[in-house]
Short mmCIF file of C-alpha atoms in Angstrom, two decimals:
data_model
loop_
_atom_site.label_atom_id
_atom_site.label_comp_id
_atom_site.label_asym_id
_atom_site.label_seq_id
_atom_site.Cartn_x
_atom_site.Cartn_y
_atom_site.Cartn_z
CA MET A 1 -52.83 16.88 -38.16
CA ILE A 2 -56.74 15.88 -37.36
CA SER A 3 -57.02 18.87 -35.50
CA ALA A 4 -56.22 21.28 -38.92
CA LEU A 5 -58.15 19.56 -40.80
CA THR A 6 -61.04 19.79 -38.08
CA ARG A 7 -60.00 23.60 -37.82
CA LEU A 8 -60.50 24.07 -41.29
CA ALA A 9 -63.59 22.17 -41.52
CA ASP A 10 -65.27 24.30 -39.47
CA TRP A 11 -63.73 27.50 -41.14
CA SER A 12 -65.14 25.80 -44.41
CA ALA A 13 -68.50 25.53 -43.11
CA ARG A 14 -69.26 28.86 -41.12
CA THR A 15 -71.36 30.57 -43.69
CA PRO A 16 -73.62 28.86 -46.02
CA LYS A 17 -72.01 30.55 -49.07
CA ARG A 18 -68.40 30.08 -48.03
CA LEU A 19 -69.63 26.46 -48.35
CA TRP A 20 -71.31 26.36 -51.23
CA ALA A 21 -67.98 27.63 -52.80
CA ILE A 22 -65.77 25.54 -51.74
CA ALA A 23 -68.34 22.93 -52.70
CA PHE A 24 -68.80 23.52 -56.29
CA ALA A 25 -64.98 24.37 -56.29
CA LEU A 26 -64.00 20.74 -55.07
CA PHE A 27 -67.05 19.17 -57.31
CA PHE A 28 -66.00 21.38 -60.26
CA THR A 29 -62.66 19.90 -59.82
CA LEU A 30 -63.46 16.31 -59.57
CA ALA A 31 -66.23 16.69 -62.34
CA ALA A 32 -63.12 18.41 -64.80
CA SER A 33 -60.72 15.95 -63.91
CA TRP A 34 -63.20 13.33 -65.43
CA SER A 35 -63.75 16.12 -68.51
CA ALA A 36 -59.55 16.14 -68.91
CA ALA A 37 -59.10 12.96 -68.51
CA THR A 38 -61.47 10.86 -70.72
CA PRO A 39 -61.24 10.81 -74.28
CA LEU A 40 -63.90 12.23 -77.19
CA GLY A 41 -66.21 10.35 -77.27
CA GLY A 42 -65.04 7.89 -74.59
CA SER A 43 -68.05 7.38 -72.48
CA PRO A 44 -71.35 5.99 -73.96
CA ASP A 45 -73.07 7.93 -76.56
CA GLU A 46 -71.35 11.23 -75.64
CA HIS A 47 -70.77 11.64 -79.32
CA ALA A 48 -74.33 11.70 -80.27
CA HIS A 49 -74.73 14.52 -77.12
CA PHE A 50 -72.29 16.84 -78.42
CA ILE A 51 -73.90 16.79 -81.49
CA ARG A 52 -77.47 17.10 -80.66
CA ALA A 53 -75.49 20.02 -78.01
CA ALA A 54 -74.24 22.10 -80.67
CA ALA A 55 -76.81 21.78 -83.00
CA VAL A 56 -79.28 23.38 -80.49
CA ALA A 57 -76.42 25.89 -79.77
CA ARG A 58 -77.16 26.89 -83.45
CA GLY A 59 -80.92 27.28 -82.87
CA GLN A 60 -81.24 23.69 -84.32
CA ILE A 61 -84.37 22.13 -81.70
CA GLY A 62 -84.94 18.96 -84.06
CA GLY A 63 -84.19 18.50 -88.10
CA PRO A 64 -85.26 15.51 -90.42
CA GLU A 65 -85.63 11.73 -89.80
CA VAL A 66 -82.40 10.15 -90.86
CA MET A 67 -82.95 6.24 -90.45
CA VAL A 68 -79.38 4.98 -89.07
CA PRO A 69 -78.67 0.78 -88.99
CA HIS A 70 -77.16 0.36 -85.85
CA MET A 71 -77.07 -2.62 -82.94
CA VAL A 72 -76.90 -1.96 -79.34
CA ALA A 73 -76.46 -4.70 -77.38
CA GLY A 74 -76.09 -7.45 -80.00
CA ILE A 75 -79.55 -6.68 -81.48
CA GLU A 76 -79.10 -4.83 -84.93
CA GLY A 77 -82.00 -2.72 -86.02
CA GLU A 78 -82.41 1.11 -88.02
CA PHE A 79 -82.23 3.78 -85.74
CA ALA A 80 -84.69 7.70 -86.19
CA GLU A 81 -82.47 9.91 -85.98
CA THR A 82 -82.71 13.37 -86.65
CA GLY A 83 -80.09 15.47 -89.14
CA VAL A 84 -78.41 18.53 -88.18
CA GLN A 85 -75.89 20.90 -90.20
CA LEU A 86 -72.80 21.38 -88.56
CA PRO A 87 -68.79 21.64 -89.15
CA GLU A 88 -68.08 18.47 -91.63
CA TRP A 89 -65.58 17.26 -88.43
CA TYR A 90 -68.06 16.62 -86.31
CA LYS A 91 -69.24 13.63 -88.51
CA GLN A 92 -65.75 11.98 -87.00
CA LEU A 93 -67.03 11.72 -83.64
CA PRO A 94 -68.63 8.62 -83.86
CA LYS A 95 -65.59 6.82 -85.10
CA GLN A 96 -63.53 8.16 -82.32
CA HIS A 97 -63.47 4.91 -79.66
CA GLU A 98 -64.87 2.54 -82.28
CA CYS A 99 -61.19 0.62 -82.11
CA TYR A 100 -60.74 1.15 -78.00
CA ALA A 101 -64.59 0.96 -76.75
CA TRP A 102 -65.37 -2.67 -75.47
CA HIS A 103 -61.73 -3.57 -76.07
CA GLU A 104 -59.83 -2.98 -73.14
CA GLU A 105 -57.05 -3.72 -73.96
CA LYS A 106 -56.48 -1.57 -75.90
CA PRO A 107 -55.01 2.41 -75.31
CA ALA A 108 -56.92 5.02 -76.71
CA SER A 109 -53.82 6.49 -78.41
CA CYS A 110 -55.47 4.01 -81.54
CA ALA A 111 -58.18 6.86 -81.53
CA PRO A 112 -58.12 8.92 -85.36
CA LYS A 113 -57.56 12.36 -85.85
CA PHE A 114 -59.72 15.30 -85.76
CA GLY A 115 -59.90 17.31 -89.23
CA HIS A 116 -60.49 20.85 -89.01
CA SER A 117 -63.49 21.39 -91.87
CA GLU A 118 -66.18 24.04 -91.43
CA LYS A 119 -67.46 23.35 -94.32
CA THR A 120 -70.93 22.65 -93.31
CA VAL A 121 -72.99 18.97 -94.00
CA GLN A 122 -75.40 17.11 -92.56
CA VAL A 123 -74.22 15.37 -89.41
CA THR A 124 -76.66 12.44 -87.77
CA THR A 125 -77.72 12.47 -83.81
CA ALA A 126 -79.14 9.91 -81.80
CA ALA A 127 -79.76 12.72 -79.30
CA GLY A 128 -82.32 14.58 -81.68
CA ARG A 129 -85.68 14.05 -79.58
CA TYR A 130 -84.58 14.58 -76.30
CA HIS A 131 -85.40 17.72 -74.48
CA PRO A 132 -83.32 20.84 -75.37
CA ALA A 133 -82.42 22.58 -72.04
CA TYR A 134 -79.58 20.30 -71.35
CA TYR A 135 -78.23 21.14 -74.15
CA LEU A 136 -78.52 25.00 -74.59
CA ALA A 137 -76.87 24.63 -70.89
CA THR A 138 -73.89 23.21 -72.22
CA GLY A 139 -73.61 23.50 -76.10
CA TRP A 140 -72.73 27.57 -76.54
CA PRO A 141 -69.22 26.79 -75.68
CA SER A 142 -68.67 25.76 -79.08
CA LEU A 143 -69.96 28.81 -81.01
CA LEU A 144 -66.59 30.60 -79.14
CA VAL A 145 -64.06 27.73 -79.45
CA LYS A 146 -63.28 25.80 -83.04
CA GLY A 147 -62.31 22.71 -83.28
CA PRO A 148 -62.26 20.09 -80.88
CA HIS A 149 -61.01 22.11 -78.19
CA GLY A 150 -64.69 23.85 -78.17
CA LEU A 151 -66.16 20.38 -76.66
CA TYR A 152 -63.58 19.68 -73.25
CA LEU A 153 -65.40 23.03 -73.24
CA MET A 154 -69.17 21.76 -73.45
CA ARG A 155 -68.08 18.99 -70.39
CA LEU A 156 -66.33 21.66 -68.54
CA MET A 157 -70.01 23.36 -68.63
CA SER A 158 -71.71 19.91 -67.91
CA ALA A 159 -69.11 19.55 -64.59
CA ALA A 160 -70.35 23.40 -63.69
CA LEU A 161 -73.92 22.34 -63.90
CA CYS A 162 -73.30 19.79 -61.86
CA SER A 163 -71.25 20.87 -58.80
CA ALA A 164 -73.66 23.47 -58.43
CA LEU A 165 -76.26 21.16 -57.61
CA LEU A 166 -73.96 18.96 -55.81
CA ALA A 167 -73.05 21.72 -53.45
CA GLY A 168 -76.95 22.82 -53.15
CA ALA A 169 -76.92 19.14 -51.77
CA VAL A 170 -73.67 19.48 -48.98
CA VAL A 171 -75.14 22.75 -48.11
CA THR A 172 -78.33 21.56 -47.22
CA ALA A 173 -76.99 18.91 -45.18
CA ALA A 174 -74.66 21.37 -43.47
CA GLU A 175 -78.04 23.04 -42.69
CA TRP A 176 -79.08 19.84 -40.01
CA ARG A 177 -79.80 21.09 -36.30
CA ARG A 178 -77.59 17.70 -34.96
CA ARG A 179 -75.36 15.09 -36.63
CA ARG A 180 -74.76 17.69 -39.68
CA ALA A 181 -71.10 15.14 -40.10
CA VAL A 182 -73.78 11.86 -40.69
CA ALA A 183 -75.78 13.52 -43.08
CA LEU A 184 -72.72 15.22 -44.83
CA LEU A 185 -71.95 11.44 -45.21
CA GLY A 186 -74.60 10.85 -47.15
CA VAL A 187 -74.21 13.11 -49.31
CA PHE A 188 -70.43 12.63 -50.50
CA THR A 189 -71.57 8.58 -50.15
CA ALA A 190 -74.60 9.18 -52.99
CA ALA A 191 -72.03 11.00 -54.87
CA THR A 192 -70.54 8.34 -56.16
CA PRO A 193 -67.85 7.99 -58.72
CA MET A 194 -70.51 7.13 -61.42
CA THR A 195 -71.93 10.41 -60.75
CA LEU A 196 -68.89 12.51 -61.02
CA TYR A 197 -67.83 11.04 -63.97
CA MET A 198 -70.90 11.37 -65.27
CA ALA A 199 -70.53 14.65 -64.60
CA GLY A 200 -68.01 15.50 -66.79
CA MET A 201 -69.11 14.49 -69.56
CA VAL A 202 -71.49 15.99 -71.96
CA ASN A 203 -75.18 13.83 -71.29
CA PRO A 204 -77.96 14.77 -69.63
CA SER A 205 -77.43 11.53 -67.16
CA GLY A 206 -75.00 13.86 -64.74
CA GLY A 207 -77.65 16.80 -64.61
CA GLU A 208 -79.98 14.89 -63.85
CA ILE A 209 -78.93 12.26 -61.02
CA ALA A 210 -76.37 15.79 -59.85
CA ALA A 211 -80.08 16.94 -59.74
CA GLY A 212 -81.46 13.49 -57.94
CA ILE A 213 -78.57 14.16 -55.24
CA LEU A 214 -80.42 17.57 -54.22
CA VAL A 215 -84.10 17.24 -54.63
CA TRP A 216 -83.78 14.04 -52.13
CA THR A 217 -81.25 16.04 -49.70
CA ALA A 218 -83.18 18.88 -49.59
CA LEU A 219 -87.11 17.01 -49.89
CA LEU A 220 -86.03 14.40 -46.80
CA SER A 221 -84.51 17.81 -44.73
CA ILE A 222 -87.98 19.76 -44.70
CA LEU A 223 -90.65 16.99 -43.23
CA MET A 224 -87.60 14.99 -41.80
CA SER A 225 -85.66 18.57 -39.90
CA PRO A 226 -87.66 20.80 -39.94
CA ASP A 227 -86.61 24.30 -39.50
CA ALA A 228 -89.37 27.51 -40.08
CA ARG A 229 -85.79 29.67 -41.21
CA LEU A 230 -84.78 27.14 -43.59
CA LEU A 231 -87.48 26.62 -44.96
CA ASN A 232 -88.47 28.25 -48.19
CA ARG A 233 -84.52 28.17 -49.07
CA ARG A 234 -84.83 24.46 -49.12
CA LEU A 235 -88.13 24.40 -51.43
CA ALA A 236 -86.27 26.61 -53.90
CA ARG A 237 -83.39 23.89 -53.43
CA VAL A 238 -86.37 21.10 -54.54
CA GLY A 239 -87.84 23.27 -57.10
CA ILE A 240 -84.51 23.61 -58.76
CA GLY A 241 -83.66 20.07 -58.16
CA GLY A 242 -86.84 19.08 -59.40
CA LEU A 243 -86.90 21.21 -63.14
CA VAL A 244 -83.95 19.70 -63.70
CA LEU A 245 -84.79 16.55 -63.26
CA ILE A 246 -88.10 16.38 -65.10
CA ASN A 247 -86.60 18.53 -67.88
CA ILE A 248 -83.48 16.37 -68.62
CA ARG A 249 -85.36 13.18 -69.39
CA PRO A 250 -88.89 11.91 -69.74
CA LEU A 251 -87.59 8.83 -66.44
CA GLY A 252 -87.18 12.13 -64.44
CA LEU A 253 -90.63 12.95 -63.82
CA ILE A 254 -90.89 9.23 -62.31
CA TRP A 255 -87.76 9.50 -60.23
CA PHE A 256 -88.76 12.92 -58.55
CA ALA A 257 -92.14 11.40 -57.80
CA GLY A 258 -90.29 8.44 -56.24
CA ALA A 259 -88.66 10.64 -54.57
CA VAL A 260 -91.20 12.85 -52.80
CA PHE A 261 -92.99 9.60 -51.99
CA PHE A 262 -90.42 7.80 -49.50
CA GLY A 263 -89.54 11.79 -48.36
CA LEU A 264 -93.64 11.45 -47.02
CA LEU A 265 -93.59 8.22 -45.48
CA LEU A 266 -90.19 8.98 -43.50
CA ALA A 267 -92.32 12.69 -43.15
CA HIS A 268 -92.28 13.81 -39.03
CA ARG A 269 -95.85 13.50 -37.67
CA GLY A 270 -97.18 17.20 -37.64
CA VAL A 271 -94.57 18.40 -39.89
CA LEU A 272 -96.61 18.44 -43.59
CA PRO A 273 -99.54 20.57 -42.59
CA SER A 274 -96.83 23.24 -41.66
CA VAL A 275 -95.14 23.25 -44.85
CA LEU A 276 -98.20 23.34 -46.28
CA ARG A 277 -99.12 25.92 -45.76
CA ARG A 278 -95.97 28.41 -47.09
CA LYS A 279 -96.83 30.33 -50.08
CA ALA A 280 -93.16 29.17 -51.74
CA LEU A 281 -93.98 25.81 -51.81
CA TRP A 282 -97.62 25.99 -54.02
CA VAL A 283 -95.27 28.67 -56.82
CA TRP A 284 -92.61 25.56 -56.64
CA THR A 285 -95.81 23.30 -57.21
CA ALA A 286 -96.70 25.38 -60.30
CA LEU A 287 -93.26 26.06 -61.43
CA LEU A 288 -93.13 22.04 -61.46
CA GLY A 289 -96.38 21.21 -62.96
CA ALA A 290 -96.11 23.64 -65.97
CA ALA A 291 -92.22 21.89 -66.58
CA THR A 292 -93.75 18.58 -66.17
CA ALA A 293 -96.78 19.57 -68.67
CA GLY A 294 -93.67 21.13 -71.07
CA ALA A 295 -91.34 17.84 -70.74
CA LEU A 296 -94.95 15.31 -71.52
CA LEU A 297 -95.87 17.37 -74.53
CA TRP A 298 -92.50 18.08 -76.17
CA ALA A 299 -91.85 13.85 -75.63
CA GLY A 300 -95.32 13.51 -77.28
CA ALA A 301 -94.43 14.96 -79.99
CA HIS A 302 -90.77 13.40 -80.28
CA PRO A 303 -91.16 9.50 -80.45
CA ASP A 304 -88.90 7.22 -81.22
CA ASN A 305 -89.65 5.60 -84.80
CA SER A 306 -86.97 3.17 -84.58
CA VAL A 307 -86.84 -0.24 -85.38
CA ILE A 308 -85.36 -2.64 -83.97
CA ASN A 309 -85.17 -6.90 -84.99
CA THR A 310 -85.52 -7.86 -81.50
CA PRO A 311 -85.51 -11.91 -80.87
CA ARG A 312 -89.24 -13.24 -80.98
CA THR A 313 -86.89 -15.13 -77.45
CA LEU A 314 -87.04 -12.08 -75.69
CA THR A 315 -90.15 -11.91 -74.53
CA ALA A 316 -91.10 -9.44 -71.21
CA LYS A 317 -90.79 -12.77 -69.08
CA GLU A 318 -86.94 -13.65 -70.38
CA ALA A 319 -86.25 -9.83 -69.58
CA ALA A 320 -87.02 -10.01 -66.59
CA ARG A 321 -84.97 -13.13 -65.37
CA GLN A 322 -82.18 -11.96 -67.34
CA THR A 323 -82.93 -8.16 -65.50
CA PHE A 324 -82.73 -9.83 -62.34
CA GLY A 325 -79.70 -11.61 -62.82
CA ASN A 326 -78.04 -8.50 -63.67
CA ALA A 327 -78.78 -6.64 -60.44
CA GLU A 328 -75.19 -7.61 -59.08
CA THR A 329 -74.29 -5.81 -62.87
CA TYR A 330 -75.89 -2.14 -62.31
CA VAL A 331 -75.11 -1.74 -58.86
CA HIS A 332 -71.77 -2.13 -60.10
CA GLN A 333 -72.33 0.88 -62.79
CA MET A 334 -74.24 2.46 -60.36
CA LEU A 335 -71.36 3.42 -58.44
CA GLY A 336 -68.54 2.85 -60.83
CA TYR A 337 -68.65 1.61 -64.46
CA PHE A 338 -66.95 3.86 -67.00
CA GLY A 339 -65.78 4.19 -71.08
CA TRP A 340 -68.64 2.44 -73.21
CA LEU A 341 -69.28 0.44 -69.93
CA ASP A 342 -66.18 -1.57 -70.57
CA THR A 343 -63.93 -0.47 -67.75
CA PRO A 344 -65.60 -1.16 -63.99
CA ALA A 345 -63.98 0.27 -61.06
CA PRO A 346 -61.53 -1.66 -58.96
CA ALA A 347 -62.96 -4.05 -56.56
CA PHE A 348 -61.58 -1.43 -53.41
CA THR A 349 -63.36 0.93 -54.50
CA TRP A 350 -66.72 -1.03 -54.74
CA LEU A 351 -66.24 -3.41 -51.83
CA VAL A 352 -65.59 0.16 -50.00
CA TRP A 353 -68.52 2.10 -51.31
CA LEU A 354 -70.87 -0.80 -50.74
CA GLY A 355 -69.13 -0.70 -47.31
CA VAL A 356 -70.28 2.26 -45.84
CA ILE A 357 -73.56 2.03 -47.67
CA ALA A 358 -74.13 -1.42 -46.01
CA VAL A 359 -73.27 -0.07 -42.70
CA LEU A 360 -75.04 3.27 -43.00
CA THR A 361 -78.80 0.88 -43.98
CA ALA A 362 -78.30 -0.94 -41.32
CA LEU A 363 -78.28 1.85 -38.30
CA GLY A 364 -80.63 3.75 -40.23
CA LEU A 365 -82.74 0.56 -39.86
CA ALA A 366 -81.58 0.03 -36.02
CA TYR A 367 -82.07 3.07 -35.04
CA GLY A 368 -85.35 4.42 -37.16
CA ARG A 369 -88.61 3.73 -36.49
CA LEU A 370 -91.27 1.01 -37.58
CA ARG A 371 -92.69 3.30 -40.39
CA GLU A 372 -88.55 4.68 -41.56
CA ALA A 373 -87.63 0.54 -41.60
CA VAL A 374 -89.86 -0.41 -43.82
CA ALA A 375 -89.19 2.97 -46.10
CA LEU A 376 -85.74 1.68 -46.03
CA ILE A 377 -86.32 -1.89 -46.86
CA GLY A 378 -88.94 -1.10 -49.38
CA MET A 379 -86.34 1.58 -51.18
CA LEU A 380 -83.97 -1.99 -51.31
CA VAL A 381 -86.57 -3.17 -52.74
CA ALA A 382 -87.50 -0.68 -55.50
CA ILE A 383 -83.77 -0.82 -56.78
CA VAL A 384 -83.75 -4.41 -57.42
CA VAL A 385 -86.95 -3.75 -59.10
CA VAL A 386 -87.68 -0.57 -60.88
CA PRO A 387 -85.61 -2.25 -62.91
CA VAL A 388 -87.33 -5.28 -63.55
CA VAL A 389 -90.30 -4.13 -64.72
CA ALA A 390 -88.92 -0.83 -66.66
CA GLN A 391 -86.94 -3.13 -68.65
CA ALA A 392 -89.86 -6.27 -69.41
CA SER A 393 -91.82 -3.03 -70.71
CA GLN A 394 -89.60 -2.44 -72.75
CA ALA A 395 -87.44 -4.88 -74.40
CA GLU A 396 -89.35 -6.15 -77.11
CA LYS A 397 -89.35 -2.83 -78.23
CA LEU A 398 -85.81 -1.39 -77.50
CA GLY A 399 -83.48 -4.73 -76.73
CA MET A 400 -82.13 -4.71 -73.90
CA VAL A 401 -80.39 -1.38 -73.18
CA TRP A 402 -80.55 -0.72 -69.47
CA GLN A 403 -77.96 0.49 -67.61
CA GLY A 404 -77.17 1.04 -63.92
CA ARG A 405 -77.14 4.49 -64.27
CA TYR A 406 -80.35 5.20 -65.52
CA LEU A 407 -81.21 4.36 -61.68
CA LEU A 408 -79.32 6.29 -60.21
CA PRO A 409 -81.24 10.01 -59.51
CA PHE A 410 -83.54 7.88 -57.42
CA ALA A 411 -81.17 4.93 -55.57
CA VAL A 412 -79.02 8.42 -54.06
CA GLY A 413 -82.44 7.90 -52.10
CA LEU A 414 -80.67 4.99 -50.40
CA PRO A 415 -78.19 6.13 -48.43
CA LEU A 416 -79.92 9.86 -47.73
CA MET A 417 -83.02 8.54 -45.92
CA ALA A 418 -80.60 5.87 -44.28
CA VAL A 419 -77.39 8.79 -42.75
CA LEU A 420 -81.06 11.35 -42.17
CA ILE A 421 -83.02 8.29 -40.51
CA CYS A 422 -80.04 8.26 -38.07
CA ALA A 423 -79.50 12.27 -37.63
CA SER A 424 -82.96 12.27 -36.29
CA ARG A 425 -83.35 9.48 -34.19
CA ALA A 426 -80.17 7.94 -33.30
CA PRO A 427 -79.05 9.19 -29.90
CA GLU A 428 -76.57 11.72 -28.34
CA GLN A 429 -74.62 8.44 -26.22
CA GLY A 430 -73.87 5.18 -27.33
CA PHE A 431 -72.32 5.31 -31.15
CA PRO A 432 -68.41 6.28 -32.05
CA TRP A 433 -70.56 8.40 -34.89
CA ARG A 434 -67.31 10.84 -35.50
CA ARG A 435 -65.50 7.64 -35.49
CA LEU A 436 -67.49 6.44 -38.24
CA VAL A 437 -67.52 9.29 -40.10
CA GLY A 438 -64.04 9.94 -40.08
CA PHE A 439 -63.20 6.76 -41.49
CA GLY A 440 -66.29 6.41 -44.27
CA ALA A 441 -65.05 9.82 -45.52
CA ALA A 442 -61.38 8.92 -45.87
CA GLY A 443 -62.45 5.97 -47.40
CA LEU A 444 -65.07 7.10 -49.99
CA ALA A 445 -62.27 9.83 -50.82
CA LEU A 446 -59.40 6.95 -51.16
CA ALA A 447 -61.87 5.01 -53.38
CA ASN A 448 -62.58 7.96 -55.64
CA ALA A 449 -58.98 7.96 -56.41
CA ALA A 450 -58.15 4.59 -57.84
CA ALA A 451 -61.11 4.24 -59.25
CA PHE A 452 -59.95 7.39 -61.41
CA PHE A 453 -56.61 6.21 -61.47
CA TRP A 454 -57.55 2.64 -63.15
CA THR A 455 -60.01 4.23 -65.29
CA LEU A 456 -57.08 6.85 -66.37
CA ARG A 457 -54.68 3.61 -66.81
CA ARG A 458 -57.21 1.34 -68.61
CA PHE A 459 -57.64 4.29 -71.39
CA ALA A 460 -53.43 5.23 -71.84
CA VAL A 461 -51.70 1.58 -71.51
CA GLY A 462 -55.30 -0.30 -71.62
CA THR A 463 -55.49 -3.12 -68.72
CA SER A 464 -52.48 -5.50 -69.79
CA GLY A 465 -50.01 -2.65 -69.56
CA SER A 466 -48.20 -1.36 -67.08
CA TRP A 467 -49.78 -0.71 -63.25
CA VAL A 468 -47.67 3.09 -63.39
CA PRO A 469 -48.64 3.89 -67.09
CA PHE A 470 -45.14 5.72 -67.24
CA SER A 471 -44.84 4.96 -70.43
CA ALA A 472 -48.20 5.82 -71.62
CA HIS A 473 -49.65 5.74 -75.25
CA TRP A 474 -52.21 8.01 -75.11
CA ALA A 475 -52.29 10.95 -72.29
CA PRO A 476 -54.66 13.18 -71.59
CA PRO A 477 -53.71 17.34 -72.08
CA GLY A 478 -51.52 17.98 -69.19
CA GLY A 479 -50.56 14.80 -68.52
CA TRP A 480 -52.01 11.67 -66.47
CA LEU A 481 -49.50 12.65 -63.51
CA LEU A 482 -51.60 16.10 -63.60
CA TRP A 483 -54.74 15.02 -63.14
CA THR A 484 -53.96 12.32 -60.86
CA GLY A 485 -52.85 14.83 -58.40
CA VAL A 486 -55.16 16.64 -58.13
CA TYR A 487 -58.15 14.22 -58.52
CA THR A 488 -56.60 12.72 -55.54
CA ALA A 489 -56.43 16.34 -53.80
CA GLY A 490 -60.00 17.06 -55.29
CA ALA A 491 -61.57 13.72 -53.45
CA PHE A 492 -59.80 14.21 -49.99
CA ALA A 493 -60.37 18.69 -49.83
CA LEU A 494 -64.47 17.34 -50.33
CA VAL A 495 -64.57 15.08 -47.64
CA LEU A 496 -63.33 17.53 -44.55
CA PRO A 497 -66.90 19.56 -44.00
CA ALA A 498 -68.05 15.77 -42.22
CA LEU A 499 -65.09 16.42 -40.30
CA VAL A 500 -66.92 19.89 -38.78
CA ARG A 501 -68.54 19.61 -35.09
CA ASP A 502 -71.80 19.83 -34.62
CA ARG A 503 -73.26 22.40 -33.10
CA GLU A 504 -76.63 24.02 -32.43
CA PRO A 505 -77.29 26.90 -35.05
CA ALA A 506 -78.51 30.36 -33.68
CA ALA A 507 -81.43 31.52 -32.04
CA PRO A 508 -82.94 33.49 -35.46
CA GLN A 509 -83.06 37.61 -35.20
CA ASP A 510 -86.18 38.01 -36.96
CA PRO A 511 -89.12 37.48 -35.28
CA ALA A 512 -90.84 37.45 -38.78
CA GLU A 513 -88.53 34.27 -39.10
CA ARG A 514 -88.78 32.63 -36.04
CA ASP A 515 -90.73 29.09 -35.70
CA ASP A 516 -94.87 28.69 -35.48
CA SER A 517 -94.22 27.04 -32.28
CA ARG A 518 -93.32 29.99 -29.97
CA ARG A 519 -95.46 32.32 -31.07
CA PRO A 520 -98.77 32.79 -29.12
CA GLY A 521 -101.57 29.45 -29.08
CA ARG A 522 -99.19 27.58 -31.25
CA HIS A 523 -98.08 24.02 -29.24
CA SER A 524 -96.20 21.08 -30.99
CA LYS A 525 -93.89 18.79 -29.68
CA VAL A 526 -92.23 19.01 -33.46
CA PRO A 527 -91.70 22.72 -34.34
CA ALA A 528 -93.54 24.28 -36.67
CA ILE A 529 -92.65 25.24 -40.25
CA GLY A 530 -95.14 27.42 -41.36
#
């Protein structure tokens, strides 16, 4: 059985195009399963993103400002929302989750049914200030299908976008010369259940996290595993991921800069000058610079005029103290906190995922050189400190609004840094790497499936219902059993490429693609890239 799985994994990874297509199909299966198995509006602020996407698809990039009374994190205020013109049934979206969100014992069957009125009325959205690019990509299916069925298609567009980015990260990891199975394990570890959940929702967080994984994987590959033949395509992946990351939300620019900073810390000696000589680098740098300027101009032209009545006791110091105390919660949210952050993944999921991350990080510290170990420790510190600084600087204006998923596009760098240090530094003998990868991949797949089933059960019967929801009060299209089976099969099939045996790539046939170190007059201990 194991031999058959290994042969299947080897077949799937034989060509980059085949591997990308298979990885895309499997990531899409997982994200689309979340799309089908989550009630409409059942994820954080999804109603606002649905409305924003539908409006942008209809050419409504902006709209009048409407002050709406609201409460966030127990603090009352008036939020500046954007008014748009949509069919009347969109007004029911904000009410879909109210009866069961934060009441985990209640199933989603209490949600009111959607109406069918296509009469155009004003609807407001709190996402009206966000950059329109993501919403244009996900909102156009609402023009093709009327009613709530169009919302499912919007989710599937988001799932496809994120799956394409994640598949690019898988192909990049599979291109490593040695210990590619270890590199692949890093990508699968970075793609937490929360990543896949957000990918299946209409929410910019999904694209932001997927783009972060692609940027980290491609950037570290450029700087830690130089290969002249692969440089242009790796630069393209960094550029594409960076364009998505920067244009989705203003924080994306910070996360991209963080990836570049830690990537440079880990760069092997002699690599950077060769990269700087490539014209493709400067083309993508210009594109990213233009995207950055456009994103900053958009953010500056669309300020948040909300008025929130934060208590005087919520000082920057107090916010920092509370945020530091919530560090464990934020880590759990990055792994899996579903619904409206009212449905934590089972303890089994957290323990397995944290165990794999801990083992990979420890191995990275053990095999890495001093500079690499310092970078890993710096990343661990940053995962704790960045939320503290961010929340302390904004708490007096916005309140305590930080969520773990906000940091995830940056935090995915930890397992990726750790595995790529191991892949480039660990000796060929002395550690059972294949056994580690096999057990780690199987554990992640099982923990992923457990998180999906646990969340679907919560929506079907509530947390106080039966462990196996045979008498489901709410069921997704097709039934809970179908999607549980599909997701479980997809989770295990996804990690199969990690079973492929390492093999040295064939030497390049085109002299123009050969490494510069083989050309006359070039002498370097590290293969050049330019």
